[in-house]
PDB file of C-alpha atoms in Angstrom:
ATOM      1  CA  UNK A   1       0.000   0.000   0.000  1.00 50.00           C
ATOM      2  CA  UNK A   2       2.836   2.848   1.160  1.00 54.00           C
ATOM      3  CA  UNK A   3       4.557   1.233  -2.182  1.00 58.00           C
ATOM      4  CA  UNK A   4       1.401   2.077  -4.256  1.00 59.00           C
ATOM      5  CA  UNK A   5       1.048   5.368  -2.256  1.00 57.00           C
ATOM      6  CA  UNK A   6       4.853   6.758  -3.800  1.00 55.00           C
ATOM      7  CA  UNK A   7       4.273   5.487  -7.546  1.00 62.00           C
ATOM      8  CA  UNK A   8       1.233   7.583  -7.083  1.00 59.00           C
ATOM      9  CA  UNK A   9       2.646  10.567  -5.657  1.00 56.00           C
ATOM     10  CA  UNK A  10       5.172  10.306  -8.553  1.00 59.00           C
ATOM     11  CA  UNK A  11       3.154  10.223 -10.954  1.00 60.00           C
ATOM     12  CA  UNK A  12       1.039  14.033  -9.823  1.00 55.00           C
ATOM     13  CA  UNK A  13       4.843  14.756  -9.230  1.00 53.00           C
ATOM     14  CA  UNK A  14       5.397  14.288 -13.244  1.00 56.00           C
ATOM     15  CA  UNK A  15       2.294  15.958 -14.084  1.00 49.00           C
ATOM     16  CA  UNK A  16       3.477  18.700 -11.883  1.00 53.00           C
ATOM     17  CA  UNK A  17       6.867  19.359 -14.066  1.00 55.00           C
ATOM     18  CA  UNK A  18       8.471  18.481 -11.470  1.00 56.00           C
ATOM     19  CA  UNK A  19       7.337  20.600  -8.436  1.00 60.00           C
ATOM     20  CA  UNK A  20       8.800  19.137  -5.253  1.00 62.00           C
ATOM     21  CA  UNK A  21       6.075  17.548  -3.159  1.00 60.00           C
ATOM     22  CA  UNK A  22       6.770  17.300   0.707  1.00 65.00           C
ATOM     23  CA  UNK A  23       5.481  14.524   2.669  1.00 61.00           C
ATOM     24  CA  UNK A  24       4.684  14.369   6.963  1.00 66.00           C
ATOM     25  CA  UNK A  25       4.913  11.174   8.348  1.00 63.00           C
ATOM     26  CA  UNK A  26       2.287  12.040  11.511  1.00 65.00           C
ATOM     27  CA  UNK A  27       2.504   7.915  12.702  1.00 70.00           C
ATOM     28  CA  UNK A  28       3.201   4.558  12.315  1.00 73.00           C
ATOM     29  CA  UNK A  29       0.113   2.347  13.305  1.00 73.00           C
ATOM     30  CA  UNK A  30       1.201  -1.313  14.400  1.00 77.00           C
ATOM     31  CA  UNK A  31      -2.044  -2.586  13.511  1.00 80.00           C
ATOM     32  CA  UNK A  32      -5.403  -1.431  12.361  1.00 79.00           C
ATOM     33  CA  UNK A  33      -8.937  -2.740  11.930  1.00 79.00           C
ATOM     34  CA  UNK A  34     -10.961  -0.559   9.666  1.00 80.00           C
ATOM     35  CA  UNK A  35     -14.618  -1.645   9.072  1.00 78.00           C
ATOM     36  CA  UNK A  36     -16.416  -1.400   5.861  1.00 67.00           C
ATOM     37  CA  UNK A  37     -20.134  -0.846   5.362  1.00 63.00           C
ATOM     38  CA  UNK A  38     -22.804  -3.671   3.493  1.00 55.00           C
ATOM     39  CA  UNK A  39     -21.896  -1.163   0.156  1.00 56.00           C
ATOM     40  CA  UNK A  40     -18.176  -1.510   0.020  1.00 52.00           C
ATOM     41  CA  UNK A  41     -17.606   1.677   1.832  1.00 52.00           C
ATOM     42  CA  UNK A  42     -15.195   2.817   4.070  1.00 52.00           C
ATOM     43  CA  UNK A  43     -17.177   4.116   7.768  1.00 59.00           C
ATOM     44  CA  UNK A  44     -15.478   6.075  10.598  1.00 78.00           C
ATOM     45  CA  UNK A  45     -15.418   2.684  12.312  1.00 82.00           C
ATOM     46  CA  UNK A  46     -11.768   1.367  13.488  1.00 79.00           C
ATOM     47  CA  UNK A  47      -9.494   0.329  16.081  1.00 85.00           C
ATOM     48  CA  UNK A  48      -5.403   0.941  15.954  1.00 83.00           C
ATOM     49  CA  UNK A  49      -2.851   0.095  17.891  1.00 81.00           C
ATOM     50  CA  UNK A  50       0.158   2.557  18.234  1.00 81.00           C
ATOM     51  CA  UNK A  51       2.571   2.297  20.406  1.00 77.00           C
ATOM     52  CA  UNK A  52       1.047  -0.100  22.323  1.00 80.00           C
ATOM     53  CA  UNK A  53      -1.787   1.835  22.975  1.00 83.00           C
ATOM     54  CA  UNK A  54      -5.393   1.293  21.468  1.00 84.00           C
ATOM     55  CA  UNK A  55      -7.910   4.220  20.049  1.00 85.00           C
ATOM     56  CA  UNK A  56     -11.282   3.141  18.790  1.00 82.00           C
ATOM     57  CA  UNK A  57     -13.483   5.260  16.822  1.00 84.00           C
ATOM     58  CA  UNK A  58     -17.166   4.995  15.985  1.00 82.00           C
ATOM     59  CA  UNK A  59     -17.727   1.311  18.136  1.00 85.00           C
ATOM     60  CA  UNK A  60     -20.588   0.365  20.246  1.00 85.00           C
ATOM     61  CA  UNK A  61     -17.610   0.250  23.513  1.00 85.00           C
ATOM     62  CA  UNK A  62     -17.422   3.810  23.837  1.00 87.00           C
ATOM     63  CA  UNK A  63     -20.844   4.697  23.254  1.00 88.00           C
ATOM     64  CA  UNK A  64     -23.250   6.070  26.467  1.00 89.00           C
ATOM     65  CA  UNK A  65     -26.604   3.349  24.733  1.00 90.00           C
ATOM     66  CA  UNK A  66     -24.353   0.513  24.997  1.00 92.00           C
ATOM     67  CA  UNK A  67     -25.011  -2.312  27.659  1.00 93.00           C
ATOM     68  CA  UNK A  68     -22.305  -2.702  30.213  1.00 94.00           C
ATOM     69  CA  UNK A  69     -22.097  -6.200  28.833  1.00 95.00           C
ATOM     70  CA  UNK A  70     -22.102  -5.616  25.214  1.00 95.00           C
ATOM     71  CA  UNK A  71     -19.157  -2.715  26.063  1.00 95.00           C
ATOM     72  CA  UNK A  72     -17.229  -5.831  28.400  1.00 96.00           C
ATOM     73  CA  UNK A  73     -17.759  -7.992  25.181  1.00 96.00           C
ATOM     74  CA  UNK A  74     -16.134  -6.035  22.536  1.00 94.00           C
ATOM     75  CA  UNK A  75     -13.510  -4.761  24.189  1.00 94.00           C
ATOM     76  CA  UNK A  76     -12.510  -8.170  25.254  1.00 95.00           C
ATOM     77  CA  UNK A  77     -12.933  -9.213  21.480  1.00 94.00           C
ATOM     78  CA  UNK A  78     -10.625  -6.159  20.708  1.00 91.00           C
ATOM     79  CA  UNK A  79      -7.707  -6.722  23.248  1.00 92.00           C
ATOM     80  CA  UNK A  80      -7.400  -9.755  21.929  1.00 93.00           C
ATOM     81  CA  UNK A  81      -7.276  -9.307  17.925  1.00 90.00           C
ATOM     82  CA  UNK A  82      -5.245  -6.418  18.625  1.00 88.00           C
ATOM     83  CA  UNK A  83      -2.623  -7.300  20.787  1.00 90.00           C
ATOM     84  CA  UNK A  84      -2.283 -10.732  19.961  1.00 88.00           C
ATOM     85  CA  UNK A  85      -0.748 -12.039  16.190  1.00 84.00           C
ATOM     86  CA  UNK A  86      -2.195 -15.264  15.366  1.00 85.00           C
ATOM     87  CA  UNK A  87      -5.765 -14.155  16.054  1.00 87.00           C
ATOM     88  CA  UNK A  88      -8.033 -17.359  15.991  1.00 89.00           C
ATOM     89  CA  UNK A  89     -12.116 -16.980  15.579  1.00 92.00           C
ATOM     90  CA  UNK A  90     -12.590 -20.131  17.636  1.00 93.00           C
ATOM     91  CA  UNK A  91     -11.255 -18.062  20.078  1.00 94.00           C
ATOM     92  CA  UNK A  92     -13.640 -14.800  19.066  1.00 94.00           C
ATOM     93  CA  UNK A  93     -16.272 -17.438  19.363  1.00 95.00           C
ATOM     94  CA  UNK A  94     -15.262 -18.595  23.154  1.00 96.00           C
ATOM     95  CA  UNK A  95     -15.297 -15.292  24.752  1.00 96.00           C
ATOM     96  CA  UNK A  96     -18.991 -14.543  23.005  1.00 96.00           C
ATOM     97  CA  UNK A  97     -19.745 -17.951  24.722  1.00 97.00           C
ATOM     98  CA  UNK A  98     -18.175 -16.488  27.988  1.00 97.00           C
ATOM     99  CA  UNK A  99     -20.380 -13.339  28.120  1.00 97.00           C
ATOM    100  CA  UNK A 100     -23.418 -15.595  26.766  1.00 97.00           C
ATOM    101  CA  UNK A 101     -22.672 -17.060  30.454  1.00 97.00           C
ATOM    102  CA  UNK A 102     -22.330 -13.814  32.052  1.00 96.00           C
ATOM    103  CA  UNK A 103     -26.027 -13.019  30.611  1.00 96.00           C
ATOM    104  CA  UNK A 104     -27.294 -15.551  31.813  1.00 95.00           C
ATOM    105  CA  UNK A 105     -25.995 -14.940  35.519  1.00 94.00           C
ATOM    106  CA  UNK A 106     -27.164 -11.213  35.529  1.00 91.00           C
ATOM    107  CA  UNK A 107     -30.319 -12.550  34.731  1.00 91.00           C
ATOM    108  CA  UNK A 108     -30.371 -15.437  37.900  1.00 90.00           C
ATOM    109  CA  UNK A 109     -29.163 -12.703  39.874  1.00 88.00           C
ATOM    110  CA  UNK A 110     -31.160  -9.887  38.844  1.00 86.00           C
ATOM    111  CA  UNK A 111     -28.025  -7.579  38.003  1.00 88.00           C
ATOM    112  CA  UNK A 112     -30.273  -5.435  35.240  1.00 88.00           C
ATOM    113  CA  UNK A 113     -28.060  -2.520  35.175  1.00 87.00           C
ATOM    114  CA  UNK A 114     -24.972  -4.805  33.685  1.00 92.00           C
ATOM    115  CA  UNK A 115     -27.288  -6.157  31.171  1.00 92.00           C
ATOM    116  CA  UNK A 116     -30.001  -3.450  30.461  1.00 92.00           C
ATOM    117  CA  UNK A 117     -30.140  -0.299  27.970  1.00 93.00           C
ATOM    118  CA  UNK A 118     -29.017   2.744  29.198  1.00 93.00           C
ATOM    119  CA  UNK A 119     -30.581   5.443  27.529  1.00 93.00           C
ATOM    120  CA  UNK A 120     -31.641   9.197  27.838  1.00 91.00           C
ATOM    121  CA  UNK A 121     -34.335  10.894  26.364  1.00 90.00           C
ATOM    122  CA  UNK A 122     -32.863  14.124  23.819  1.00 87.00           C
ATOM    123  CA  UNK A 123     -35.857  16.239  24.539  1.00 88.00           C
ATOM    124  CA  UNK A 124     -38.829  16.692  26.468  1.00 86.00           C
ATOM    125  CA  UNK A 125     -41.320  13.443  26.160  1.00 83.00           C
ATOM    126  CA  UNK A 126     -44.563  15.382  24.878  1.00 84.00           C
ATOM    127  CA  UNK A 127     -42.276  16.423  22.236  1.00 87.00           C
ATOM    128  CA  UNK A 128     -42.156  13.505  20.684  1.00 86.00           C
ATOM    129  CA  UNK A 129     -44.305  12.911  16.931  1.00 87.00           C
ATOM    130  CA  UNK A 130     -43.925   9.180  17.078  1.00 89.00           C
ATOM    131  CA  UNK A 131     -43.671   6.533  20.171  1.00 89.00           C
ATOM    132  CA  UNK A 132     -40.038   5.474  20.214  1.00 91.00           C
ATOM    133  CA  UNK A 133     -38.310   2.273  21.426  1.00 92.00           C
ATOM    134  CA  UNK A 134     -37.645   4.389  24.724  1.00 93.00           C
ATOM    135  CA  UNK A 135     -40.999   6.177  24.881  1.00 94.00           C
ATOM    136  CA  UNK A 136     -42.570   2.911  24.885  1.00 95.00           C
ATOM    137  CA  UNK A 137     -40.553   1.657  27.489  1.00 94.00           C
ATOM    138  CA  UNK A 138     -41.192   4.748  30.294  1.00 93.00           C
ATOM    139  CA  UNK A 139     -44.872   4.171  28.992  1.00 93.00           C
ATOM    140  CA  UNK A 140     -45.147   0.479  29.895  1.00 93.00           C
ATOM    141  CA  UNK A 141     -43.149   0.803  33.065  1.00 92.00           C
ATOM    142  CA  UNK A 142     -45.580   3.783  34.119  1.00 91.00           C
ATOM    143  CA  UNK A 143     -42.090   6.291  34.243  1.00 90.00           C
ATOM    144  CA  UNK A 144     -42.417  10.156  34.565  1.00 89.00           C
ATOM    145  CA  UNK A 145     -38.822  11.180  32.897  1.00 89.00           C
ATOM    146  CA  UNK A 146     -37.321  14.512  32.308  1.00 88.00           C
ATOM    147  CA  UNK A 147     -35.223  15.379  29.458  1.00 88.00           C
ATOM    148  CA  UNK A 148     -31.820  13.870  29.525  1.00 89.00           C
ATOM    149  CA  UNK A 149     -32.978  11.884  32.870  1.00 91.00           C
ATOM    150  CA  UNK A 150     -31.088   8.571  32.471  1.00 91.00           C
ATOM    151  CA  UNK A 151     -32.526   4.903  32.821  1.00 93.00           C
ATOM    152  CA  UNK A 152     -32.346   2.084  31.621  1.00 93.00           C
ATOM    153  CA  UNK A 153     -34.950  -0.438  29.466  1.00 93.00           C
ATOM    154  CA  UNK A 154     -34.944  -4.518  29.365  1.00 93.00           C
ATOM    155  CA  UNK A 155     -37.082  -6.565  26.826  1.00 94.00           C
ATOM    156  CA  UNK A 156     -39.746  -8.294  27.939  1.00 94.00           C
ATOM    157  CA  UNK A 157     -41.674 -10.369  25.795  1.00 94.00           C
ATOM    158  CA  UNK A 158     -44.333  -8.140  26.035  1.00 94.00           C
ATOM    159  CA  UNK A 159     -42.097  -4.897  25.008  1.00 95.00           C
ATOM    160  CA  UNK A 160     -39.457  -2.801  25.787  1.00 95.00           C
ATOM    161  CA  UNK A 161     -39.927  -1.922  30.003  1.00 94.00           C
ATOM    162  CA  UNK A 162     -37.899   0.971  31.630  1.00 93.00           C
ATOM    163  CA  UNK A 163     -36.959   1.732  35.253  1.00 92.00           C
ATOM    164  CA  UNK A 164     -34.237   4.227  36.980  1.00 89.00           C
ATOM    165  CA  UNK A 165     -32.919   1.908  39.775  1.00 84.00           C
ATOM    166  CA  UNK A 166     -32.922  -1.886  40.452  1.00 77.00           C
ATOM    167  CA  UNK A 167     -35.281  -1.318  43.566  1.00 77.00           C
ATOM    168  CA  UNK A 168     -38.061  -0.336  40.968  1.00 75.00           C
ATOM    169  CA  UNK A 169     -38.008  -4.246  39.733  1.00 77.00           C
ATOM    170  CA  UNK A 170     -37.475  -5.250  43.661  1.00 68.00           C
ATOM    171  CA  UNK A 171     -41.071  -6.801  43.804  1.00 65.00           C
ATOM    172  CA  UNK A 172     -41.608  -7.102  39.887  1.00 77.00           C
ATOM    173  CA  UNK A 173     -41.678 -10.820  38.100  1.00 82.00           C
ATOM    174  CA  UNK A 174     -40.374  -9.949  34.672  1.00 84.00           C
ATOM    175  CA  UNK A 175     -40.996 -12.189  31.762  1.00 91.00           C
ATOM    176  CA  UNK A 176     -37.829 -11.155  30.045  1.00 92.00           C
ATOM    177  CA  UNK A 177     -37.412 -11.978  26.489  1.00 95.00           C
ATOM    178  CA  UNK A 178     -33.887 -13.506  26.776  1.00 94.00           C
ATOM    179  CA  UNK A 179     -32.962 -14.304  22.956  1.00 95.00           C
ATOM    180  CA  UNK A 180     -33.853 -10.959  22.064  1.00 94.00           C
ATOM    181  CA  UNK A 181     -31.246  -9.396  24.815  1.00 95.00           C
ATOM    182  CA  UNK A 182     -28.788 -11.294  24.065  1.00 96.00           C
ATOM    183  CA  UNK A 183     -29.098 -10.899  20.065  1.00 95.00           C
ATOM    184  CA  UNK A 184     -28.736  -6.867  20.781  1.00 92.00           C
ATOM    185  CA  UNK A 185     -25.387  -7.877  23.114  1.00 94.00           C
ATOM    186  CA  UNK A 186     -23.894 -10.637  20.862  1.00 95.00           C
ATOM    187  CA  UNK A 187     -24.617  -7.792  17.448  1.00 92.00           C
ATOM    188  CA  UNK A 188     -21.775  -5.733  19.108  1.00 90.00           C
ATOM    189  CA  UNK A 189     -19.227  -8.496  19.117  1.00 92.00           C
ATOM    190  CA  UNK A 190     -20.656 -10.252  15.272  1.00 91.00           C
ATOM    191  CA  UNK A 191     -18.702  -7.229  13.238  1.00 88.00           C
ATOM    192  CA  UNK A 192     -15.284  -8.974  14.663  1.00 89.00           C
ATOM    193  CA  UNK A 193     -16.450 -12.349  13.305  1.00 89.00           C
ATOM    194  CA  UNK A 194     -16.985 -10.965   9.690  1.00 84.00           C
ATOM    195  CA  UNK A 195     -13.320 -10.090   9.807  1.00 83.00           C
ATOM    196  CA  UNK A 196     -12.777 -13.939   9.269  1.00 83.00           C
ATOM    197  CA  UNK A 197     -13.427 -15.391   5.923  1.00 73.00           C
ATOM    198  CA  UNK A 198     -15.699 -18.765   5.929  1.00 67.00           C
ATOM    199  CA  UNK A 199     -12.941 -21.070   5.115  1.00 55.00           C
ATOM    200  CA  UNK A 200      -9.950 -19.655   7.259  1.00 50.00           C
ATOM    201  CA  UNK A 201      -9.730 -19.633  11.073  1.00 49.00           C
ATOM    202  CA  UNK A 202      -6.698 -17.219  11.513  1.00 51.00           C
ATOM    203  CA  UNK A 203      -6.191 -14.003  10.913  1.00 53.00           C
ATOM    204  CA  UNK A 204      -2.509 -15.125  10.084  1.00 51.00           C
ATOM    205  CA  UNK A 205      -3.792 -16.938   7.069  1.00 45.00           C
ATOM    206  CA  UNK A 206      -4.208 -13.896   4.948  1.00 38.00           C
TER     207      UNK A 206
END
């Protein structure tokens, strides 16, 4: 790529008669995932490792609607691919198996907030033109909420159900749809499985 980078910079340089063209190394990245989009594109979506130390831009990890779980899962995922070389998706595959068991003990023991969707409303709620995922949650759970007033929303089978704090589900039985949950947590850590082509199991087999 850097070799196909110069022949191109050459070649303005020729069109140019000549003119000098000064370049800037800013870094050298160790190593880089870059997602693409279903269209072939290129999306702010990465992580990079530079000297030894990881930046991630546009993932579900660093973003205030992810689940504590989900965020646990990909960074996992990340550490992992990043700082290892042989990356194997067996491997990607145990740890999603690991947090499918750490779902399934925050919902024996009731630990919501690790599993649940945090969320905020962006404006006042009788602002709103249509019901959204979260209005529909304060709405079933009965919630007054101010704008930007955190909480959090589980699935139920009967619909998305919202609460502030775990003592509003102290005397609640929730039928909680469980393979919809997890399907929104295990979304978040399906992007690092793509990287891996059907027939190969290592990264190093590129």
């Amino acid at each position: 790529l850097f070799n196909a980078i110069l022949e191109r910079i050459y070649e303005i340089d020729n069109i140019q008669d000549n003119k000098q063209i000064s370049l800037e190394l800013e870094k050298i990245i160790d190593k880089m995932i870059i997602f693409g989009n279903e269209k072939g594109g290129i999306r702010k979506k990465y992580v990079e490792l530079t000297d030894k130390k990881k930046r991630l831009a546009g993932l579900d990890s660093i973003k205030s609607d992810t689940q504590e779980i989900a965020k646990d899962l990909q960074n996992e995922i990340i550490d992992y691919i990043i700082f290892t070389d042989d990356v194997n998706k067996l491997k990607v595959k145990e740890i999603i198996e690991k947090y499918r068991t750490k779902f399934e003990e925050g919902l024996a023991t009731k630990d919501y907030k690790y599993i649940a969707i945090p969320t905020r409303l962006n404006k006042d709620p009788t602002s709103y033109k249509t019901k959204t995922f979260a209005l529909k949650a304060i709405e079933n759970a009965k919630l007054n909420m101010a704008m930007n007033e955190r909480f959090y929303i589980v699935i139920l089978k009967s619909g998305p159900f919202g609460f502030k704090n775990l003592a509003d589900l102290k005397y609640l039985k929730l039928d909680i749809d469980k393979e919809y949950m997890w399907d929104r947590i295990k979304r978040k850590a399906d992007i690092f499985l793509d990287l891996f082509p059907s027939e190969q199991k290592t990264l190093g087999e590129f």
